[in-house]
Coordinates of C-alpha atoms and ligand atoms in Angstrom, one line a residue:
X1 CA 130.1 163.3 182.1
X2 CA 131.2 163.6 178.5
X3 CA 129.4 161.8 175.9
X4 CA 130.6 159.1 174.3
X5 CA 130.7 158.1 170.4
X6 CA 130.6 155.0 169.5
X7 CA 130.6 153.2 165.7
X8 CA 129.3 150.0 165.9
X9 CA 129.6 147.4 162.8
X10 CA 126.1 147.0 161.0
X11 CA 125.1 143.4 160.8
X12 CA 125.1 140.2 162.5
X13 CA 128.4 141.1 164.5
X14 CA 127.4 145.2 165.0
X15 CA 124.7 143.1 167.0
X16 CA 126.6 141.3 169.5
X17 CA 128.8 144.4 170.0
X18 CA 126.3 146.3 171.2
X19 CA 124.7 143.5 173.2
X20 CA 127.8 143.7 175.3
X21 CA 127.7 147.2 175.6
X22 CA 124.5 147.0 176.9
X23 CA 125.5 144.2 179.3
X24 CA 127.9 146.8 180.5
X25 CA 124.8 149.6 181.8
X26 CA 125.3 151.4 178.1
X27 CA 122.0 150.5 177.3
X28 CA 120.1 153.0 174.4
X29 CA 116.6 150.8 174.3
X30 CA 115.6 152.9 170.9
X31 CA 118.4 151.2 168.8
X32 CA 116.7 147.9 168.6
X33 CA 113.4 149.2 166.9
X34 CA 114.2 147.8 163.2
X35 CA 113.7 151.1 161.4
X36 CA 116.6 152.4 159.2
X37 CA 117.7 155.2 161.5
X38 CA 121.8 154.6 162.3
X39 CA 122.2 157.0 164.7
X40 CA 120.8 156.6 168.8
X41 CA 121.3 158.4 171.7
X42 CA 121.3 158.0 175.7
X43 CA 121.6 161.3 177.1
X44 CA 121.4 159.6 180.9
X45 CA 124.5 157.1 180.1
X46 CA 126.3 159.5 177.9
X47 CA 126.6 157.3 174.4
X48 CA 125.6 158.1 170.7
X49 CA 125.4 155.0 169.0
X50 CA 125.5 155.0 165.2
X51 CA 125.2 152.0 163.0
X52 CA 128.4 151.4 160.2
X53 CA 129.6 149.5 157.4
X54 CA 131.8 147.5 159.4
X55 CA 135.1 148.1 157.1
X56 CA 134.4 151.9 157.6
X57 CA 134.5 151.9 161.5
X58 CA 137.8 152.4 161.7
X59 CA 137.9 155.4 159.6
X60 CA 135.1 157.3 161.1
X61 CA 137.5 156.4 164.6
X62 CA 140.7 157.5 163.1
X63 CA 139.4 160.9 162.0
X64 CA 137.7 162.0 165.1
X65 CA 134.2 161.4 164.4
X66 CA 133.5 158.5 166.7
X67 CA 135.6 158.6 169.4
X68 CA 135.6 154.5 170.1
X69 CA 134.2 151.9 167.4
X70 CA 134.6 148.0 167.3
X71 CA 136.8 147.2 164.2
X72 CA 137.8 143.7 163.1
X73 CA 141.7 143.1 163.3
X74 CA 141.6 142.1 159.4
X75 CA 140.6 145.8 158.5
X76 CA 143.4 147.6 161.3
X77 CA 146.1 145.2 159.7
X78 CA 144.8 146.2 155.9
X79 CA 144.3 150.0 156.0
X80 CA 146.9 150.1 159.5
X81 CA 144.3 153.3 161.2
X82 CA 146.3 155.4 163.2
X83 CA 144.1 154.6 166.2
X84 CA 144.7 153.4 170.0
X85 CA 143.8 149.9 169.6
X86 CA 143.1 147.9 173.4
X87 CA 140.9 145.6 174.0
X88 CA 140.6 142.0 172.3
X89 CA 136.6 141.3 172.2
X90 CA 136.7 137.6 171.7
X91 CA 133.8 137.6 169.0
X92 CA 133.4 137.9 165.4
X93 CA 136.1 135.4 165.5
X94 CA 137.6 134.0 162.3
X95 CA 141.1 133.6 160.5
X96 CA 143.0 135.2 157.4
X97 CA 144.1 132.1 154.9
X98 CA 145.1 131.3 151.9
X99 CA 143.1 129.0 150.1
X100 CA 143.1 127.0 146.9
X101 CA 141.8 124.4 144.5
X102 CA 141.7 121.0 146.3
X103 CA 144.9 119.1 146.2
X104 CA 146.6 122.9 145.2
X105 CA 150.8 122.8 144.4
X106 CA 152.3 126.0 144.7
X107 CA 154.9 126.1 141.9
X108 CA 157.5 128.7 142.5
X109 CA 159.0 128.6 139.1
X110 CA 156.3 131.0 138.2
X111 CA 154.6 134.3 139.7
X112 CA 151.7 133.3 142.1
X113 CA 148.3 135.0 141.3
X114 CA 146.3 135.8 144.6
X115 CA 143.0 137.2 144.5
X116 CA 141.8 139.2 147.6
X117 CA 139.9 141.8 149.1
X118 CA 143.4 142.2 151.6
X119 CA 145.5 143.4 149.3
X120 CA 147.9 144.6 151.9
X121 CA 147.7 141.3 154.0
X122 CA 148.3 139.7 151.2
X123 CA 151.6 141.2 150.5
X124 CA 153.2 141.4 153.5
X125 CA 152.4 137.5 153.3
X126 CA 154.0 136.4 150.4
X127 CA 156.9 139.2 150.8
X128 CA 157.5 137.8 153.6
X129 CA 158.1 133.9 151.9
X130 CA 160.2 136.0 149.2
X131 CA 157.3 134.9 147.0
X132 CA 156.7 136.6 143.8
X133 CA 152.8 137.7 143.3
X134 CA 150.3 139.2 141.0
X135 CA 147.4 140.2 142.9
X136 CA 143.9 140.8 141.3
X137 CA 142.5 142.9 144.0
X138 CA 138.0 141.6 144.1
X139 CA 136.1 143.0 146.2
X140 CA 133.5 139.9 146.7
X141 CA 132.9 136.4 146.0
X142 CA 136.5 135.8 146.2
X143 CA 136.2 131.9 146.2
X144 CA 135.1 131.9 142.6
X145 CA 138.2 132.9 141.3
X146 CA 140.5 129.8 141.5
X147 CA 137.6 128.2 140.1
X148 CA 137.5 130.5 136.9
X149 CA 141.5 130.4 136.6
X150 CA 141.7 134.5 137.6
X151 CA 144.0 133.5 140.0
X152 CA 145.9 130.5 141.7
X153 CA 144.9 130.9 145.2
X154 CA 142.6 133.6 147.4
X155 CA 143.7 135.4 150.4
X156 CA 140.2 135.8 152.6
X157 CA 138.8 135.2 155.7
X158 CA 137.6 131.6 156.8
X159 CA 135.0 131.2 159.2
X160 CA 133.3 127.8 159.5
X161 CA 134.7 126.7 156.0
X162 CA 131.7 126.2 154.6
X163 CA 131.8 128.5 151.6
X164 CA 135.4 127.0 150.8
X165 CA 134.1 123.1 151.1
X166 CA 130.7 124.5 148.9
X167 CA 133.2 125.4 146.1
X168 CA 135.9 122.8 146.3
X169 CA 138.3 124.7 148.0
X170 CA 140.9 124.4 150.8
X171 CA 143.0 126.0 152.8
X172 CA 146.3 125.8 152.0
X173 CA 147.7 128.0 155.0
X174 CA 146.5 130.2 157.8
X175 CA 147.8 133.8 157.8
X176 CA 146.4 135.1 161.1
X177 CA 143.8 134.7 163.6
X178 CA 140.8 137.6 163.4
X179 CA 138.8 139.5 166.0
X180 CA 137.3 142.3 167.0
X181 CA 139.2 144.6 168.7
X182 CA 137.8 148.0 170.9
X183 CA 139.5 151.1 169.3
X184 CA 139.6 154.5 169.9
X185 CA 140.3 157.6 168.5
X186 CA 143.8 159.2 169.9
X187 CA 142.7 162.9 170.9
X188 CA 139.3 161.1 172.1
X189 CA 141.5 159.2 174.1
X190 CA 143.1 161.9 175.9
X191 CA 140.2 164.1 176.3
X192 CA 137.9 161.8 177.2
X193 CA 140.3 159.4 179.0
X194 CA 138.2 158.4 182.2
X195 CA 134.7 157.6 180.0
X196 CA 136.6 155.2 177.7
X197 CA 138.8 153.6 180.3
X198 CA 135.7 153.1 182.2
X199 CA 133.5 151.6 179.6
X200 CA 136.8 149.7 178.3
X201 CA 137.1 148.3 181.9
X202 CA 133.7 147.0 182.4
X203 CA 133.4 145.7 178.8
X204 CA 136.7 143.4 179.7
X205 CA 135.0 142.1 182.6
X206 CA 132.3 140.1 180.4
X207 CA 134.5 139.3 177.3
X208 CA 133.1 136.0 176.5
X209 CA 136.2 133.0 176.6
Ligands
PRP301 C1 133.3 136.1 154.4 C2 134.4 135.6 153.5 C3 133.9 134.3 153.0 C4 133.0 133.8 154.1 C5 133.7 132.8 155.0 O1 132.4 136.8 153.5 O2 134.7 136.5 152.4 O3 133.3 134.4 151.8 O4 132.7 135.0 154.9 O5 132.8 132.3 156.0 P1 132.6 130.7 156.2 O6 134.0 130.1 156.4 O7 131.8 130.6 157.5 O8 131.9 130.1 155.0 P2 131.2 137.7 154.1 O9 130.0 136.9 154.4 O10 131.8 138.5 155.3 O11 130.9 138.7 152.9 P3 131.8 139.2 151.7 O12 131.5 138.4 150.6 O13 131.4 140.7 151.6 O14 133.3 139.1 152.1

C-alpha cells in the first residue's frame, strides 16, 4: 500500500474534513491532541496528514507535495490549480456575491470600483456583463470598504450574512455557489490511482446532503 498525502484546511472547516476522513477508516488518533504540530502520520492506514492555510492547499496539491487536499471551489476558480478536481464534499458551503451599500444603484455611466480578495472572480464577472471596473484588490475585512467609499461594491463570500447585515450591507447579486471539493495532484493520480480512488469512493458514500 502506498501512502497517502493529504493537506487538510486549518480551521473550523480543516476539522470537519478530516472528521469524514476518519468516518471513512483513515483515522490518525494523534492529530487531535491541540499542540501545534501540522504534520501526522498512520503508517497502518497509509495517510500523512498535515494541517494548511486553507488558500494554500491547492498549491501544495498542484506541485506534488500532497498528493490529495480539500480545497474550497472559490480558491480553484481564483488561482485555476492545474489539479484533477472530483469530488463535491457538500460542506464548507457558502456563495461568491457581490455586495453593496443598502438600497445600492449600479450606475454604468461610470467605472464600477469592486473591492475583493477574488480578483480573478471578480473579473471574469463583470467582463462577462461588459462592465467596466477598477478593482482594489484587500486582502481582509472587505465589507468595510463600501462603507469608507474605497470602492462601490465587494466581491466576497457570503455565508450566513451576518457580517453583511452587521455593516449595513446587501447583496446585490450571487456569483456562484462555494464548496469544498476533493483534489488531487495529476502524477499522484496516476501513480497512486487505486489508494485515491479508494479513499475518494468511500468518502462519497457519507457526503452529508
Ligand atoms: C468570510 C468572508 C466574510 C464572512 C462571511 O471571512 O470574507 O467576511 O466570512 O460570513 P457570514 O456571511 O457568515 O458572516 P472569513 O471569516 O473566512 O475570514 P477573512 O476575513 O479572512 O476572509
Amino acid at each position: 500500500m502506498k501512502m497517502l498525502n493529504i493537506a487538510l484546511p486549518k480551521g473550523r472547516l480543516g476539522e470537519k474534513v478530516y472528521a469524514m476522513f476518519e468516518k471513512c477508516g483513515y483515522e490518525c488518533p494523534e492529530i487531535k491532541e491541540n499542540g501545534r504540530k501540522l504534520i501526522f502520520e498512520n503508517e497502518e492506514v497509509g495517510v500523512r496528514y498535515f494541517w494548511v492555510k486553507p488558500s494554500d492547499v491547492s498549491i501544495y496539491v498542484e506541485r506534488g507535495a500532497a498528493d490529495i487536499g480539500v480545497a474550497g471551489k472559490d480558491i480553484l476558480l481564483e488561482y485555476a490549480p492545474d489539479v484533477y478536481e472530483f469530488l463535491d464534499m457538500n460542506i464548507g458551503k457558502c456563495r461568491m456575491a457581490v455586495a453593496g451599500k443598502k438600497g445600492f444603484f449600479d450606475d454604468r455611466r461610470k467605472t464600477l470600483k469592486v473591492a475583493t480578495k477574488f480578483v480573478e472572480i471578480a473579473k471574469a464577472h463583470y467582463a462577462s456583463k461588459c462592465r467596466e471596473i477598477d478593482i482594489i484588490k484587500l486582502n481582509g475585512s472587505i465589507e468595510i470598504a463600501p462603507i469608507l467609499g474605497l470602492s462601490d461594491v465587494i466581491v466576497d463570500i457570503v455565508e450566513t450574512g451576518t457580517t453583511l447585515k452587521e455593516n449595513d450591507l446587501e447583496v446585490v447579486e450571487t456569483i456562484v455557489p462555494i464548496s469544498a471539493r476533493l483534489i488531487a495532484n495529476k502524477s499522484s493520480y496516476k501513480f497512486k490511482t487505486e489508494e485515491i480512488t479508494r479513499l475518494s469512493a468511500a468518502l462519497s458514500e457519507i457526503i452529508p446532503d
